[in-house]
Every structure is written in structure tokens, then in C-alpha cells.
Short mmCIF file of C-alpha atoms in Angstrom, two decimals:
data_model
loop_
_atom_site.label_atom_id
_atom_site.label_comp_id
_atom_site.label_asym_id
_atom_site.label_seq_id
_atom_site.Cartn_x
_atom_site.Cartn_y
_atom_site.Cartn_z
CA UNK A 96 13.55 -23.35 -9.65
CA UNK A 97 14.74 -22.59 -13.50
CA UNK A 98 17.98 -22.86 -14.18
CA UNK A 99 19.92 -22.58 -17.62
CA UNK A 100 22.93 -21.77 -18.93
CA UNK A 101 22.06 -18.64 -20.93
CA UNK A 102 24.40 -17.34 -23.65
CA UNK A 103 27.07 -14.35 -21.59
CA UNK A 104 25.65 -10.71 -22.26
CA UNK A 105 27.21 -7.51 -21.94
CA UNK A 106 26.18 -4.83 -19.79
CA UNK A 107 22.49 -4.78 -19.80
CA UNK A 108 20.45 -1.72 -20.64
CA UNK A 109 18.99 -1.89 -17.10
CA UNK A 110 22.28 -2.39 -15.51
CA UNK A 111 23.37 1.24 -17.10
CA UNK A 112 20.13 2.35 -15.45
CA UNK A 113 20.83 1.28 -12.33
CA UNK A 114 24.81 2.99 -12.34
CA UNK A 115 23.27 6.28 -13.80
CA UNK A 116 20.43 6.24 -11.08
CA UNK A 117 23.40 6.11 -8.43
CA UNK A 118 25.43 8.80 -10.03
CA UNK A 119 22.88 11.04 -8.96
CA UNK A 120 22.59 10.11 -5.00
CA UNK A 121 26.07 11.75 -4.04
CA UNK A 122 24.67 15.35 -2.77
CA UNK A 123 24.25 15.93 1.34
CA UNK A 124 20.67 15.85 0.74
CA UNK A 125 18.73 16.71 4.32
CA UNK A 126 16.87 14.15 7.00
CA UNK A 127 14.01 12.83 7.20
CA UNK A 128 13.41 11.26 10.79
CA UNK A 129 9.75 10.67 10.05
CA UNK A 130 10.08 7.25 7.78
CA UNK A 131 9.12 4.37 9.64
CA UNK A 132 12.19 1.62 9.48
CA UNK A 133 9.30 -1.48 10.25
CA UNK A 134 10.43 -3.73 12.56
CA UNK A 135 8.91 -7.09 12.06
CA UNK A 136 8.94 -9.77 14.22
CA UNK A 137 9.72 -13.67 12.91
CA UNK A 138 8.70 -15.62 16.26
CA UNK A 139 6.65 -18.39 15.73
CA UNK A 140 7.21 -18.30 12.37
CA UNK A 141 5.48 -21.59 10.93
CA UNK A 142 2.27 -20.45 12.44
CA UNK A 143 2.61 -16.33 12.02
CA UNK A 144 4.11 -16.67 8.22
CA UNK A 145 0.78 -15.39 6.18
CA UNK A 146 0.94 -12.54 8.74
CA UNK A 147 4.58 -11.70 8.80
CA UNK A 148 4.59 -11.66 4.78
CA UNK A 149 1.96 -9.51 4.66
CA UNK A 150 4.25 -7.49 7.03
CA UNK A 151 7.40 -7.79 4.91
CA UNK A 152 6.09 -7.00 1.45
CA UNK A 153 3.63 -4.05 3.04
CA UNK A 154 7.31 -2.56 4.48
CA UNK A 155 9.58 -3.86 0.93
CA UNK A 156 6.74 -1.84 -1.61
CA UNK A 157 7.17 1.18 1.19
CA UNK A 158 10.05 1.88 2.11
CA UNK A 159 12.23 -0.93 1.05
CA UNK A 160 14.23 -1.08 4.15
CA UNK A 161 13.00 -2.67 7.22
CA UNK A 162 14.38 -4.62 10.97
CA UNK A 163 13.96 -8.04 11.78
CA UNK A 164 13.61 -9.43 15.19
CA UNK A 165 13.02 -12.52 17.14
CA UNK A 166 15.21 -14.33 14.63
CA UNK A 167 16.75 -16.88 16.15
CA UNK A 168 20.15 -16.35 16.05
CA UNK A 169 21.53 -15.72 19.24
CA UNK A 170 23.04 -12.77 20.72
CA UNK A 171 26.23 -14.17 21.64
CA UNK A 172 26.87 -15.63 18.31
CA UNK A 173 26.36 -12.69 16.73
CA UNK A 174 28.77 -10.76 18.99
CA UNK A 175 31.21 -13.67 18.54
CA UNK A 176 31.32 -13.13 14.86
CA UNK A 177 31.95 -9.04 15.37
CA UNK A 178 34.87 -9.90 17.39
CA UNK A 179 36.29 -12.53 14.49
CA UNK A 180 35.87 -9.56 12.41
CA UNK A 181 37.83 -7.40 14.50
CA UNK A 182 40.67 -9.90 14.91
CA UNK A 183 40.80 -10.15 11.39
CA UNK A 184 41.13 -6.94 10.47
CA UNK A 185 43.44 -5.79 13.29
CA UNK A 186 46.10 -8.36 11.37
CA UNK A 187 49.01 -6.55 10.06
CA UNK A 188 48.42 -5.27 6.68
CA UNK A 189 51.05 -8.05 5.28
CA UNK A 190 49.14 -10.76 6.64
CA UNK A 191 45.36 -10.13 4.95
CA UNK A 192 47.55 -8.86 1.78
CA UNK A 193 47.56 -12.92 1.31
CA UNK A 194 43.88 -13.35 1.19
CA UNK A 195 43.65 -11.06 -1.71
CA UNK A 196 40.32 -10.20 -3.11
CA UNK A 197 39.32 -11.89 -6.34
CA UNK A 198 36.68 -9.72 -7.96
CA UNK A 199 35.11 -13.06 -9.88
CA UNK A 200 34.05 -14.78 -7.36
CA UNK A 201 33.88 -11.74 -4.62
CA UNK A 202 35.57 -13.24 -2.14
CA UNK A 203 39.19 -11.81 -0.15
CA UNK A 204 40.00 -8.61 1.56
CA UNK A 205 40.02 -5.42 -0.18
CA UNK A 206 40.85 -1.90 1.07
CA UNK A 207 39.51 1.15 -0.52
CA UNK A 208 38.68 -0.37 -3.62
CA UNK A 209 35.04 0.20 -4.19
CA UNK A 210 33.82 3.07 -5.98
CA UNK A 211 30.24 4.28 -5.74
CA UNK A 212 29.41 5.78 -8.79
CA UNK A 213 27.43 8.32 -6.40
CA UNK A 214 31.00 9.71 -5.55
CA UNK A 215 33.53 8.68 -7.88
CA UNK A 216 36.00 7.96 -4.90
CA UNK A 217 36.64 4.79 -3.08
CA UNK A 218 34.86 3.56 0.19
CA UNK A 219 36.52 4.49 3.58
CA UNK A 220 36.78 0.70 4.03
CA UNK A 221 38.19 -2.25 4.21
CA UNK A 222 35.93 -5.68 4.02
CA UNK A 223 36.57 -9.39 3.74
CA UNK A 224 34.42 -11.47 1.88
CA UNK A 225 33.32 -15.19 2.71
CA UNK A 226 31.61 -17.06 -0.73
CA UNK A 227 31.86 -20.89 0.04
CA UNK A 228 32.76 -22.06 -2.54
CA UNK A 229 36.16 -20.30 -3.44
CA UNK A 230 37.49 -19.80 -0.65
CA UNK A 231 40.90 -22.16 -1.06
CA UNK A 232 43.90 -20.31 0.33
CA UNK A 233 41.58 -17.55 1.29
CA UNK A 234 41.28 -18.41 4.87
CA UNK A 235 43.68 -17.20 7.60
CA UNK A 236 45.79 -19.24 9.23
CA UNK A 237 44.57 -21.22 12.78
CA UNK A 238 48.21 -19.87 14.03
CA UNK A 239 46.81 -16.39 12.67
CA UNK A 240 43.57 -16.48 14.15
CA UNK A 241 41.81 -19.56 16.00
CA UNK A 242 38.72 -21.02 15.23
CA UNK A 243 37.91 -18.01 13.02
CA UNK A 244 36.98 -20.25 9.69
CA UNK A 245 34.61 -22.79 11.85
CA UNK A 246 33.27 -19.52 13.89
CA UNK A 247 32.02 -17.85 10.74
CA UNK A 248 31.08 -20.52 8.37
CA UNK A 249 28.48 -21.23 11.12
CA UNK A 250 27.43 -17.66 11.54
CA UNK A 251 26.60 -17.72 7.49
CA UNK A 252 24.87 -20.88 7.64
CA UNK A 253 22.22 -18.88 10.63
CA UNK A 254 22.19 -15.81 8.19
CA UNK A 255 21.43 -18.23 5.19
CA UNK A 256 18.53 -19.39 7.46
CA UNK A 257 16.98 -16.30 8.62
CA UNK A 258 17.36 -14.92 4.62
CA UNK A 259 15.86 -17.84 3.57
CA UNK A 260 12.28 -17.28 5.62
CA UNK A 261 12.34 -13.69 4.67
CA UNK A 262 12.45 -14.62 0.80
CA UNK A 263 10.34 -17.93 1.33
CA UNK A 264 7.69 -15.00 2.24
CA UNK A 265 8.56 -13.06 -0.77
CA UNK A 266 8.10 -16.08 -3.11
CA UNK A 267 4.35 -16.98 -1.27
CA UNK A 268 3.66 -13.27 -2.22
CA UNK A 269 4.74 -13.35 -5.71
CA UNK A 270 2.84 -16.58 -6.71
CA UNK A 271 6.21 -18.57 -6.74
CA UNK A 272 6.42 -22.39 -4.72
CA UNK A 273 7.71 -21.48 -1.21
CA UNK A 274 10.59 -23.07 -1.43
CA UNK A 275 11.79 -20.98 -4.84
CA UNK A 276 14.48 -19.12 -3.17
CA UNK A 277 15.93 -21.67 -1.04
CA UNK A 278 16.27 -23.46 -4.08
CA UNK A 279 17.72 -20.82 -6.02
CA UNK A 280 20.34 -20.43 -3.14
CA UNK A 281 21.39 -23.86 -2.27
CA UNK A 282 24.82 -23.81 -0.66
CA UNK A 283 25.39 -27.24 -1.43
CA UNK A 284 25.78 -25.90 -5.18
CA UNK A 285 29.38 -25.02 -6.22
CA UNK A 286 27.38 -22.69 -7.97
CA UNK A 287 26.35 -20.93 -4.55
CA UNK A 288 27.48 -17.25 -4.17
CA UNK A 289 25.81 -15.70 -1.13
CA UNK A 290 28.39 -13.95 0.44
CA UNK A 291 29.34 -12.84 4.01
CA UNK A 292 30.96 -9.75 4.22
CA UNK A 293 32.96 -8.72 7.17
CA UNK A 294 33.44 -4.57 7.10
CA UNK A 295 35.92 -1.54 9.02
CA UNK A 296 34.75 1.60 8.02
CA UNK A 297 38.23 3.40 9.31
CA UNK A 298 38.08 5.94 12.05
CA UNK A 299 37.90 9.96 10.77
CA UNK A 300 41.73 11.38 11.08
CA UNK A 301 41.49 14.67 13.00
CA UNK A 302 42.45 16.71 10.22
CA UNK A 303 39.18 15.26 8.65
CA UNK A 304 36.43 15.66 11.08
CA UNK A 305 34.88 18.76 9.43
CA UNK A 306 34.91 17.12 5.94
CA UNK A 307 31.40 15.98 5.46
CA UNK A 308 32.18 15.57 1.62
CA UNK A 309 33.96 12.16 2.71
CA UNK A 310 31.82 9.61 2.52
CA UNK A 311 32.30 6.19 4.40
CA UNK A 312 30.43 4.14 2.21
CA UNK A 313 28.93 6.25 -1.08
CA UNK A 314 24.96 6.13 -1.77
CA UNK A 315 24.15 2.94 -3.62
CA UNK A 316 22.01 0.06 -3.72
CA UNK A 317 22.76 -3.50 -3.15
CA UNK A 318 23.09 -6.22 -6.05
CA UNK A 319 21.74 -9.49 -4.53
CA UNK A 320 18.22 -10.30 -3.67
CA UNK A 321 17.85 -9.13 -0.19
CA UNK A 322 20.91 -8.12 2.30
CA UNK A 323 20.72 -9.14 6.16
CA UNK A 324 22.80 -5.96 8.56
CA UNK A 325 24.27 -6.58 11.44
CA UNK A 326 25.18 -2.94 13.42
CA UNK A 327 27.26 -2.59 16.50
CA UNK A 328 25.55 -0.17 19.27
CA UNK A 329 26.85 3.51 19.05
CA UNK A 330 28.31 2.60 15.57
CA UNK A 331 26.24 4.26 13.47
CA UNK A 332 25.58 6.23 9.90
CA UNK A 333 23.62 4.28 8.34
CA UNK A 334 21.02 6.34 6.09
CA UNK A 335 18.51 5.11 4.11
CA UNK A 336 17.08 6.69 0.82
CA UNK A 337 13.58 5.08 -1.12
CA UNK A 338 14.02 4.37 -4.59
CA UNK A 339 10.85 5.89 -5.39
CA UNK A 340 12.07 8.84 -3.50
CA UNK A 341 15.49 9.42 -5.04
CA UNK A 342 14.76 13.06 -6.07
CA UNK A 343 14.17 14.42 -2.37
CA UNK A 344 17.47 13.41 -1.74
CA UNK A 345 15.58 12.91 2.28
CA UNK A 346 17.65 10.44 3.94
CA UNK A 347 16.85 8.81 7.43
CA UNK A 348 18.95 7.35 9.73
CA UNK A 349 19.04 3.57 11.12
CA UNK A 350 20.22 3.36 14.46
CA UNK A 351 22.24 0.38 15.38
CA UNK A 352 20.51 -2.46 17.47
CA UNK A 353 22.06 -5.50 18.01
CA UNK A 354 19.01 -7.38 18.80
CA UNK A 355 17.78 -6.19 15.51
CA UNK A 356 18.86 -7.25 12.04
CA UNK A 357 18.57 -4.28 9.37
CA UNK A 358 17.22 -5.67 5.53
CA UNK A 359 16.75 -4.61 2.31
CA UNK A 360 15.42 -5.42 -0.99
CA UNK A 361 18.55 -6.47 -3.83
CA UNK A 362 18.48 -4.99 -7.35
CA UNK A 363 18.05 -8.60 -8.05
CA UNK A 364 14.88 -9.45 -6.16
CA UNK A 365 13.79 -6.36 -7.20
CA UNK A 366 14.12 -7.57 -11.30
CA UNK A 367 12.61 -10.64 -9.71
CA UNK A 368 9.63 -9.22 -9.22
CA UNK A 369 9.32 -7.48 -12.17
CA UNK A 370 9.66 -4.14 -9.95
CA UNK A 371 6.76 -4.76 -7.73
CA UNK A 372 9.59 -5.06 -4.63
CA UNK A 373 12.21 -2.14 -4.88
CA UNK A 374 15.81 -1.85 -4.32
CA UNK A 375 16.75 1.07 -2.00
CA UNK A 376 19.31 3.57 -2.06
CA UNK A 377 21.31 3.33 1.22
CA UNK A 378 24.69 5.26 2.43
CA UNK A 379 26.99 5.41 5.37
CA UNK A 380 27.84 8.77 6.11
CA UNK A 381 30.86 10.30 8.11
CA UNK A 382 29.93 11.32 11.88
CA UNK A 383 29.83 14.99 12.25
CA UNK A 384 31.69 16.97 15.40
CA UNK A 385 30.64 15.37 18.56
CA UNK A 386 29.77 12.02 17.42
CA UNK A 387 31.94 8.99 17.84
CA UNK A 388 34.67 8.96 15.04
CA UNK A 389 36.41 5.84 15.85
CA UNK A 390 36.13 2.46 13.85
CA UNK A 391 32.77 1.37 12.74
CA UNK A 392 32.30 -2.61 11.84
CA UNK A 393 28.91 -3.82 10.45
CA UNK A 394 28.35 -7.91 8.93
CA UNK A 395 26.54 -8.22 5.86
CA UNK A 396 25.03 -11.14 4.77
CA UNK A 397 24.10 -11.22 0.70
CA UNK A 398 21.20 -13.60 -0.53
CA UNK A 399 22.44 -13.55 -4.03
CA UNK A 400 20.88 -16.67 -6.12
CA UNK A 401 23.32 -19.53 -7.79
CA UNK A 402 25.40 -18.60 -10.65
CA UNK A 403 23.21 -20.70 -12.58
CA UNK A 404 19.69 -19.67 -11.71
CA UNK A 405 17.92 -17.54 -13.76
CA UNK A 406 16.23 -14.41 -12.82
CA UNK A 407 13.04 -13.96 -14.74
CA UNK A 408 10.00 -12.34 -13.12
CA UNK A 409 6.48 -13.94 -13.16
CA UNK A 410 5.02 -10.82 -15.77
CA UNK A 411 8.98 -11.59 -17.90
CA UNK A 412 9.17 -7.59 -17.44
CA UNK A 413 13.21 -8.13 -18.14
CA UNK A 414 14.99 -10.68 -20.28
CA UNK A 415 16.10 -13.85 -18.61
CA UNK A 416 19.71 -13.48 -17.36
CA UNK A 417 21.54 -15.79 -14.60
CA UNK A 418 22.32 -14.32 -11.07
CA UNK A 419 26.01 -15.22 -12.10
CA UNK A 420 25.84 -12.80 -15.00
CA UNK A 421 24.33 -10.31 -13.38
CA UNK A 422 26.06 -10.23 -10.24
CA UNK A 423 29.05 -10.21 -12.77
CA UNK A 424 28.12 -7.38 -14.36
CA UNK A 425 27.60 -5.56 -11.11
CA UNK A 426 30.95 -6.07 -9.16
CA UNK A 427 32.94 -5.36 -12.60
CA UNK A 428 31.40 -2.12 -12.65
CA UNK A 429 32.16 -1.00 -8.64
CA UNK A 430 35.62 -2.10 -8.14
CA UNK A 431 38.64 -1.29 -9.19
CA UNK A 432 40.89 -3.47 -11.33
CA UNK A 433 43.86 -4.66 -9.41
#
């Protein structure tokens, strides 16, 4: 894996690219139910990998957006770590005030305070973010809520793993050592900043049912090299829109499945590999009359490399940058100052 410490830069020329591209992905659009969301299966892994990364990148260069199964982390602990999330963020609004969060190192609780450049308004959110490193005096209280630091530090460490073999995959494709990822996310770094994200989209007040100009969560695409979705059943709004697609403004919905986990290629990955695997535009939109309007909670796992690794594609398409200063540049740009 390269690492370096690279002189700071400002906001890179593809950066502004990126913002402008989602400035343009905040109209209604229309559906698309035809796209085929892949789902790929990751049992018997060891033996199955040539196949299953053929699988991956054939779904990443198509649609960018695809569903994992028979990944080994079990049902229940995945359920477990919904209702942590819940507890959490049914804590008075005093309490997770404390665990503030520290746009730096992307960690905390936050409550409307990312804006999509796709709408210029906030998120209907709140989320709480879990990066191992600097999380001192960010964790609840046991008194607050039991067992809910031990209970999701080992639900990140089974995302880590399943994010690992999808990218270990990636790497065999690109030409890379298998391990390149994994070594370019090593938790054991201080310099690790995956990040587990624990999010309430809040329920629709009555008066705003018929408001379809309110998004939940703005069209955008992710920052890190490849996101992992967990989706509660009957919770959905999740809408996916290709990259390569943006101007059909065609979005198609990903219905939750709990025995499914929903990825997608990173702005990072996809600088990673000089292009070749692209990032894709994704939104959750507000439920229309007759759907359910009440809370919706999702968990989203980030693979986003060390601060100190360096992203530079095999073809050097993009100047070298670290993850740190790119993920830097990212999060300064899509949340408010506090």
C-alpha cells in the first residue's frame, strides 16, 4: 500500500466537479423500475472469488449500485445494532447534545446539518457517527444506554469484514495485490477513518405529507471507497441514479431487505480507478400519500482508506492526494459550520 504525507491542497479541481455535478440532481426526475439492482452472492467466498468479482465489477461499471447476500453477518446482529440505533436516538435531545459532532474527524451526532448541494437545504435527519479512533467522550453513557459501545464496535468490525472482500475483489480486478485495500484500511491505524453511521430520517408532520419538494436525504454521491446499507423492511425511499445517467434524471427504487446489504461505489474508489468504477448518484425521497410516513433508520458502513494512504490510480489519471485530504475536503463542503 503507498502511503505519504503529501503537502495539504485546497479544493481540488475535481472536487468542484463533483459538487457542481450534484447541484444538478435536485429535480423530481421520473422512475425507472427496469434497472437491475444485482444481487450477488458472497458464499463460499475463497473458492467463488474470481467469479463473484467478475460479478461485482460487471454490476460497479453498470449500474454502480448493487445487493450483497450470503455475507456472513448474522441476522440477529444486524437487528441488534438497529435497535442500539433506536435507543440512541430516542435519548432526550440534551443527552446526544453531549456527543457533539466534530466535522474533522466525522464522528458525533448531528441533526439537520448536512446540505446536499442538490437542494441547498439540510437533510431530514439526524445520524451518529462511530470513527474509532476519536471517539473519547463521544460514547454514551452505560447508565444511558447498556452495552451499546461493545454492541456496535463489533457490528463495525463484521461490516469492516464484509467491505473488505468486496474491495479485495476490486483490487484483483484493477491489477492491485489483493490485500491493497485491507491495507489501506487497517483499523489498527490511528490513522483509520471508516466510519459507522447510525441514521433517523424523521417521520413526515401531517401538514407535510403533500410536499414532495422535501427531501429526506438530497441526491448525492458518497465520498469513501465503497458504502455497505443496511435497510429496515417497509422503510423505504431509497432511489438510485447512474452517474453515467445523470441527465435522465430516471431514478429507481431499492426496496429494503434485511437479508440483503445495499453497496455502492465511493467517489474515492471511483478516483481509484482512474474512473473505470463509478460513483453513483443516490437519494432518499419523502413517501408520498399512502405510504408509511413514520421514522425511517438505515446503518451505513463507510470504507474510506487511512488518512495517510494515498489515492493514486494505476493509469495516475488524478494527482496523488491522501484519503485524509480528500475526505477533508468533502465533509467541509456538506456540513454546516457549527
Amino acid at each position: 500500500m503507498n502511503t505519504a504525507t503529501l503537502t495539504p491542497q485546497p479544493a481540488s479541481a475535481s472536487a468542484q466537479s463533483e459538487l457542481a455535478k450534484e447541484s444538478r440532481m435536485g429535480a423530481l426526475g421520473q422512475e425507472n423500475a427496469q434497472r437491475d439492482i444485482r444481487r450477488i452472492s458472497l458464499a463460499d467466498y475463497a473458492q467463488r472469488k474470481a467469479e463473484i468479482a467478475q460479478q461485482l465489477w460487471d454490476a460497479s461499471v453498470d449500474v454502480g449500485f448493487f445487493q450483497i447476500v450470503d455475507h456472513g453477518i448474522d441476522l440477529a446482529r444486524v437487528r441488534e445494532a438497529f435497535a442500539m440505533s433506536e435507543r440512541f436516538f430516542a435519548l432526550p435531545e440534551a443527552v446526544k447534545a453531549q456527543y457533539p459532532h466534530q466535522k474533522a474527524n466525522n464522528v458525533g451526532w448531528e441533526s439537520k446539518a448536512q446540505v446536499r448541494p442538490s437542494t441547498g437545504t439540510p437533510d431530514q435527519k439526524e445520524s451518529y457517527q462511530i470513527t474509532r479512533p476519536h471517539m473519547s467522550g463521544l460514547w454514551p453513557s452505560e447508565a444511558e444506554l447498556a452495552n451499546f459501545q461493545s454492541t456496535l464496535l463489533a457490528f463495525e468490525a463484521q461490516c469492516w469484514g464484509v467491505g473488505m472482500q468486496v474491495l479485495s475483489c476490486f483490487a484483483d480486478r484493477l491489477g492491485l495485490a489483493s490485500d491493497f485495500f485491507t491495507g489501506a484500511h487497517d483499523p489498527a491505524s490511528d490513522q483509520y477513518q471508516s466510519t459507522l453511521r447510525l441514521l433517523h430520517y424523521y417521520p413526515i408532520a401531517p401538514e407535510a405529507q403533500a410536499h414532495l419538494g422535501l427531501w429526506r436525504a438530497g441526491a448525492h454521491t458518497d465520498f469513501d471507497c465503497l458504502t455497505l446499507l443496511f435497510q429496515r423492511p417497509g422503510q423505504g425511499g431509497l432511489q438510485v441514479c447512474p452517474g453515467k445517467e445523470m441527465d435522465s434524471q430516471a431514478w429507481t427504487s431499492v426496496e429494503p431487505d434485511e437479508a440483503a446489504i445495499t453497496c455502492n461505489i465511493g467517489d474515492m474508489l471511483m478516483r481509484w480507478s482512474d474512473d473505470q468504477l463509478p460513483s453513483n448518484f443516490h437519494r432518499v425521497k419523502n413517501p408520498v400519500p399512502g405510504e408509511f410516513m413514520g421514522s425511517r433508520y438505515s446503518l451505513a458502513f463507510f470504507c474510506q482508506a487511512n488518512r495517510d494512504a494515498v489515492i493514486e490510480g494505476p493509469g495516475r489519471k488524478y494527482p496523488a492526494i491522501t484519503a485524509g485530504d480528500y475526505l477533508k475536503q468533502r465533509v467541509a463542503a456538506n456540513f454546516k459550520p457549527y
